[in-house]
Short mmCIF file of C-alpha atoms in Angstrom, two decimals:
data_model
loop_
_atom_site.label_atom_id
_atom_site.label_comp_id
_atom_site.label_asym_id
_atom_site.label_seq_id
_atom_site.Cartn_x
_atom_site.Cartn_y
_atom_site.Cartn_z
CA MET F 1 18.39 21.35 80.12
CA ALA F 2 18.23 21.96 76.36
CA LYS F 3 16.95 25.22 75.11
CA ARG F 4 13.88 25.12 72.94
CA ARG F 5 13.86 26.97 69.71
CA PRO F 6 11.09 29.47 69.39
CA ALA F 7 8.37 28.65 66.89
CA THR F 8 8.68 30.67 63.72
CA ALA F 9 5.81 32.48 62.15
CA ASN F 10 6.52 30.89 58.77
CA PRO F 11 7.53 27.24 59.01
CA PRO F 12 9.44 25.88 55.99
CA GLU F 13 7.06 24.95 53.21
CA THR F 14 6.93 21.28 52.34
CA PRO F 15 5.82 20.41 48.85
CA PRO F 16 2.25 19.19 48.78
CA ASN F 17 1.72 15.53 48.19
CA GLY F 18 -0.64 13.89 45.76
CA LEU F 19 -1.94 15.27 42.50
CA ARG F 20 -1.54 18.93 43.46
CA GLY F 21 2.15 18.40 44.25
CA LEU F 22 2.71 16.49 41.04
CA TRP F 23 1.04 19.28 39.06
CA ARG F 24 3.19 21.99 40.69
CA ARG F 25 6.40 20.05 40.15
CA ALA F 26 5.52 19.38 36.50
CA ARG F 27 4.70 23.03 35.80
CA ARG F 28 8.13 24.18 37.11
CA ARG F 29 10.03 22.77 34.12
CA TRP F 30 9.62 24.57 30.78
CA TRP F 31 9.52 21.38 28.74
CA SER F 32 6.81 19.82 30.86
CA ARG F 33 4.76 23.05 30.68
CA TRP F 34 4.93 22.80 26.89
CA ALA F 35 4.10 19.09 26.92
CA ILE F 36 1.10 19.66 29.18
CA ASP F 37 -0.16 22.55 27.05
CA LEU F 38 0.24 20.54 23.83
CA ALA F 39 -1.55 17.56 25.38
CA ILE F 40 -4.45 19.80 26.39
CA ILE F 41 -4.65 21.33 22.90
CA ALA F 42 -4.51 17.87 21.28
CA ALA F 43 -7.30 16.66 23.58
CA ILE F 44 -9.46 19.65 22.62
CA PHE F 45 -8.92 19.00 18.89
CA TRP F 46 -9.65 15.29 19.36
CA ALA F 47 -12.86 16.02 21.29
CA PHE F 48 -13.98 18.60 18.72
CA GLY F 49 -13.35 16.13 15.88
CA ARG F 50 -15.31 13.40 17.65
CA TYR F 51 -18.17 15.84 18.21
CA GLN F 52 -18.24 16.83 14.53
CA SER F 53 -18.20 13.16 13.47
CA ARG F 54 -20.94 11.97 15.81
CA ASN F 55 -23.65 11.62 13.12
CA LEU F 56 -21.53 10.12 10.34
CA LEU F 57 -21.89 6.54 9.12
CA GLY F 58 -20.32 4.01 11.47
CA ASP F 59 -17.31 1.83 10.77
CA ASP F 60 -17.83 -1.44 8.92
CA LEU F 61 -21.13 -0.35 7.34
CA ALA F 62 -21.57 -0.78 3.60
CA ALA F 63 -20.84 2.53 1.88
CA PRO F 64 -23.95 3.86 0.11
CA ALA F 65 -23.76 3.42 -3.66
CA PHE F 66 -23.81 6.47 -5.89
CA THR F 67 -23.38 7.48 -9.51
CA LEU F 68 -22.48 11.12 -10.11
CA PRO F 69 -21.17 13.17 -13.04
CA ASP F 70 -17.62 14.47 -13.01
CA LEU F 71 -16.64 17.89 -14.36
CA ASP F 72 -16.54 16.49 -17.92
CA GLY F 73 -20.02 14.97 -17.63
CA VAL F 74 -18.78 11.37 -17.35
CA GLN F 75 -20.87 9.32 -14.91
CA ARG F 76 -18.75 7.75 -12.18
CA SER F 77 -19.85 5.23 -9.59
CA LEU F 78 -18.37 4.10 -6.29
CA ALA F 79 -18.62 0.56 -7.69
CA ASP F 80 -16.07 1.56 -10.39
CA TYR F 81 -13.43 1.56 -7.65
CA ARG F 82 -14.32 -1.74 -5.98
CA GLY F 83 -11.15 -3.55 -4.94
CA ARG F 84 -9.30 -0.30 -4.12
CA THR F 85 -9.24 1.79 -0.99
CA VAL F 86 -11.19 4.99 -1.69
CA VAL F 87 -10.93 8.30 0.14
CA LEU F 88 -14.20 10.22 -0.29
CA LEU F 89 -13.88 13.94 0.37
CA PHE F 90 -17.10 15.95 0.66
CA TRP F 91 -16.49 19.69 0.31
CA ALA F 92 -18.16 22.92 -0.80
CA PRO F 93 -16.78 25.74 -2.98
CA TRP F 94 -17.57 28.36 -0.31
CA CYS F 95 -15.89 26.39 2.52
CA THR F 96 -12.76 28.14 3.82
CA VAL F 97 -11.46 25.03 5.60
CA CYS F 98 -11.92 23.06 2.36
CA HIS F 99 -9.72 25.60 0.56
CA LEU F 100 -7.04 25.17 3.22
CA GLU F 101 -7.23 21.39 2.93
CA SER F 102 -7.54 21.00 -0.86
CA ASP F 103 -3.78 20.77 -1.53
CA ASN F 104 -3.67 17.82 0.86
CA TRP F 105 -5.98 15.82 -1.41
CA ALA F 106 -3.71 15.96 -4.46
CA ARG F 107 -0.68 15.29 -2.25
CA LEU F 108 -2.38 12.22 -0.76
CA GLN F 109 -3.23 10.88 -4.22
CA SER F 110 0.37 11.40 -5.40
CA TRP F 111 1.83 9.64 -2.33
CA ARG F 112 -0.23 6.48 -2.70
CA ASP F 113 -0.86 4.72 -6.01
CA ASP F 114 -2.91 2.00 -4.31
CA ILE F 115 -5.74 4.36 -3.27
CA GLN F 116 -8.23 6.53 -5.10
CA VAL F 117 -9.11 10.00 -3.86
CA ILE F 118 -12.57 11.17 -4.96
CA ALA F 119 -13.69 14.73 -4.23
CA ILE F 120 -17.46 15.22 -4.13
CA ALA F 121 -18.66 18.81 -4.32
CA GLY F 122 -21.67 19.48 -2.12
CA SER F 123 -23.73 22.60 -1.67
CA TRP F 124 -22.58 24.03 -4.98
CA GLU F 125 -24.58 26.48 -7.10
CA THR F 126 -22.74 26.48 -10.42
CA LYS F 127 -20.34 24.11 -12.12
CA ALA F 128 -18.06 27.13 -12.70
CA SER F 129 -17.68 27.64 -8.93
CA VAL F 130 -16.61 24.00 -8.57
CA GLU F 131 -14.13 24.30 -11.47
CA GLU F 132 -12.70 27.50 -9.99
CA PHE F 133 -12.22 25.81 -6.62
CA VAL F 134 -10.48 22.77 -8.10
CA GLY F 135 -8.21 24.77 -10.43
CA ASP F 136 -5.03 22.90 -11.35
CA ASP F 137 -5.94 19.82 -9.29
CA ARG F 138 -8.66 18.88 -11.77
CA ASP F 139 -6.59 16.03 -13.20
CA ALA F 140 -5.10 14.83 -9.89
CA TYR F 141 -8.27 12.97 -8.81
CA PRO F 142 -11.92 12.70 -9.91
CA VAL F 143 -14.11 15.64 -8.91
CA LEU F 144 -17.79 14.74 -8.84
CA LEU F 145 -20.82 17.02 -8.68
CA GLY F 146 -22.66 15.82 -5.58
CA THR F 147 -26.39 15.84 -4.95
CA ASP F 148 -28.42 16.37 -1.79
CA ALA F 149 -29.39 12.68 -1.88
CA VAL F 150 -25.74 11.56 -1.75
CA LEU F 151 -24.97 14.05 1.04
CA ARG F 152 -27.92 12.69 3.05
CA ALA F 153 -26.88 9.07 2.38
CA TYR F 154 -23.44 9.80 3.86
CA HIS F 155 -24.87 11.97 6.69
CA VAL F 156 -22.81 14.97 5.59
CA ASP F 157 -23.86 18.03 7.58
CA SER F 158 -20.56 19.94 7.60
CA PHE F 159 -17.64 20.46 5.26
CA PRO F 160 -15.13 19.03 4.79
CA THR F 161 -16.23 15.49 5.62
CA HIS F 162 -14.03 12.47 4.89
CA TYR F 163 -14.71 8.77 4.49
CA ILE F 164 -12.23 5.99 3.87
CA ILE F 165 -13.88 3.07 2.09
CA ASP F 166 -12.07 -0.27 2.17
CA PRO F 167 -11.62 -2.46 -0.96
CA GLU F 168 -14.78 -4.43 -0.05
CA GLY F 169 -16.89 -1.25 -0.10
CA ARG F 170 -17.26 -0.81 3.67
CA VAL F 171 -16.65 2.31 5.75
CA ALA F 172 -13.22 2.01 7.40
CA TRP F 173 -13.03 5.53 8.88
CA GLN F 174 -14.95 8.80 8.88
CA GLY F 175 -14.24 12.31 10.08
CA ALA F 176 -15.26 15.92 9.71
CA GLY F 177 -13.20 19.08 9.76
CA TYR F 178 -9.64 19.79 8.69
CA SER F 179 -7.41 16.75 8.24
CA PRO F 180 -3.72 17.14 7.42
CA THR F 181 -2.33 14.88 4.69
CA ILE F 182 -0.38 12.81 7.19
CA SER F 183 -3.52 12.25 9.27
CA LEU F 184 -5.41 10.80 6.30
CA TRP F 185 -2.38 8.83 5.14
CA LEU F 186 -1.92 7.20 8.55
CA ARG F 187 -5.54 6.02 8.52
CA LEU F 188 -5.17 4.18 5.22
#
């Protein structure tokens, strides 16, 4: 007769099956831990961006017309740029995120000759504060002095807010919050 082995107090652990097992196996490798963490961070940024953009004009709507003065007093209209893709950037001189993003605007304009970047200052008190914000980028793209009516027409309730207007004058994309140059460029 064969001898039976006594039962041990701690049987060997078998890896769990299903989602829990997959999660544990994935977290064991350093590269998959990083990939999972980056995916979670990217999902949070995506969700936050969608939340900030929830009230903006929808895609394929006609972009509201406007005529606004630039820093030299010349009246400029969205219709002046019909036939070109236009990137509208709504910003404010006091906006910290706008300061971080402002170099991206000139870079975007220099990368693409077929588009027109237009920066529209909103929530500004003095023309001097707008000029100080723009600094050396004044000649890189038109800087317009926005009005409350234009901000309302574009549903701007936070800064920075971005719109890409197609050559036919329709909204092709909209977003709020920081956008790296490459992010805007890829949407063109």
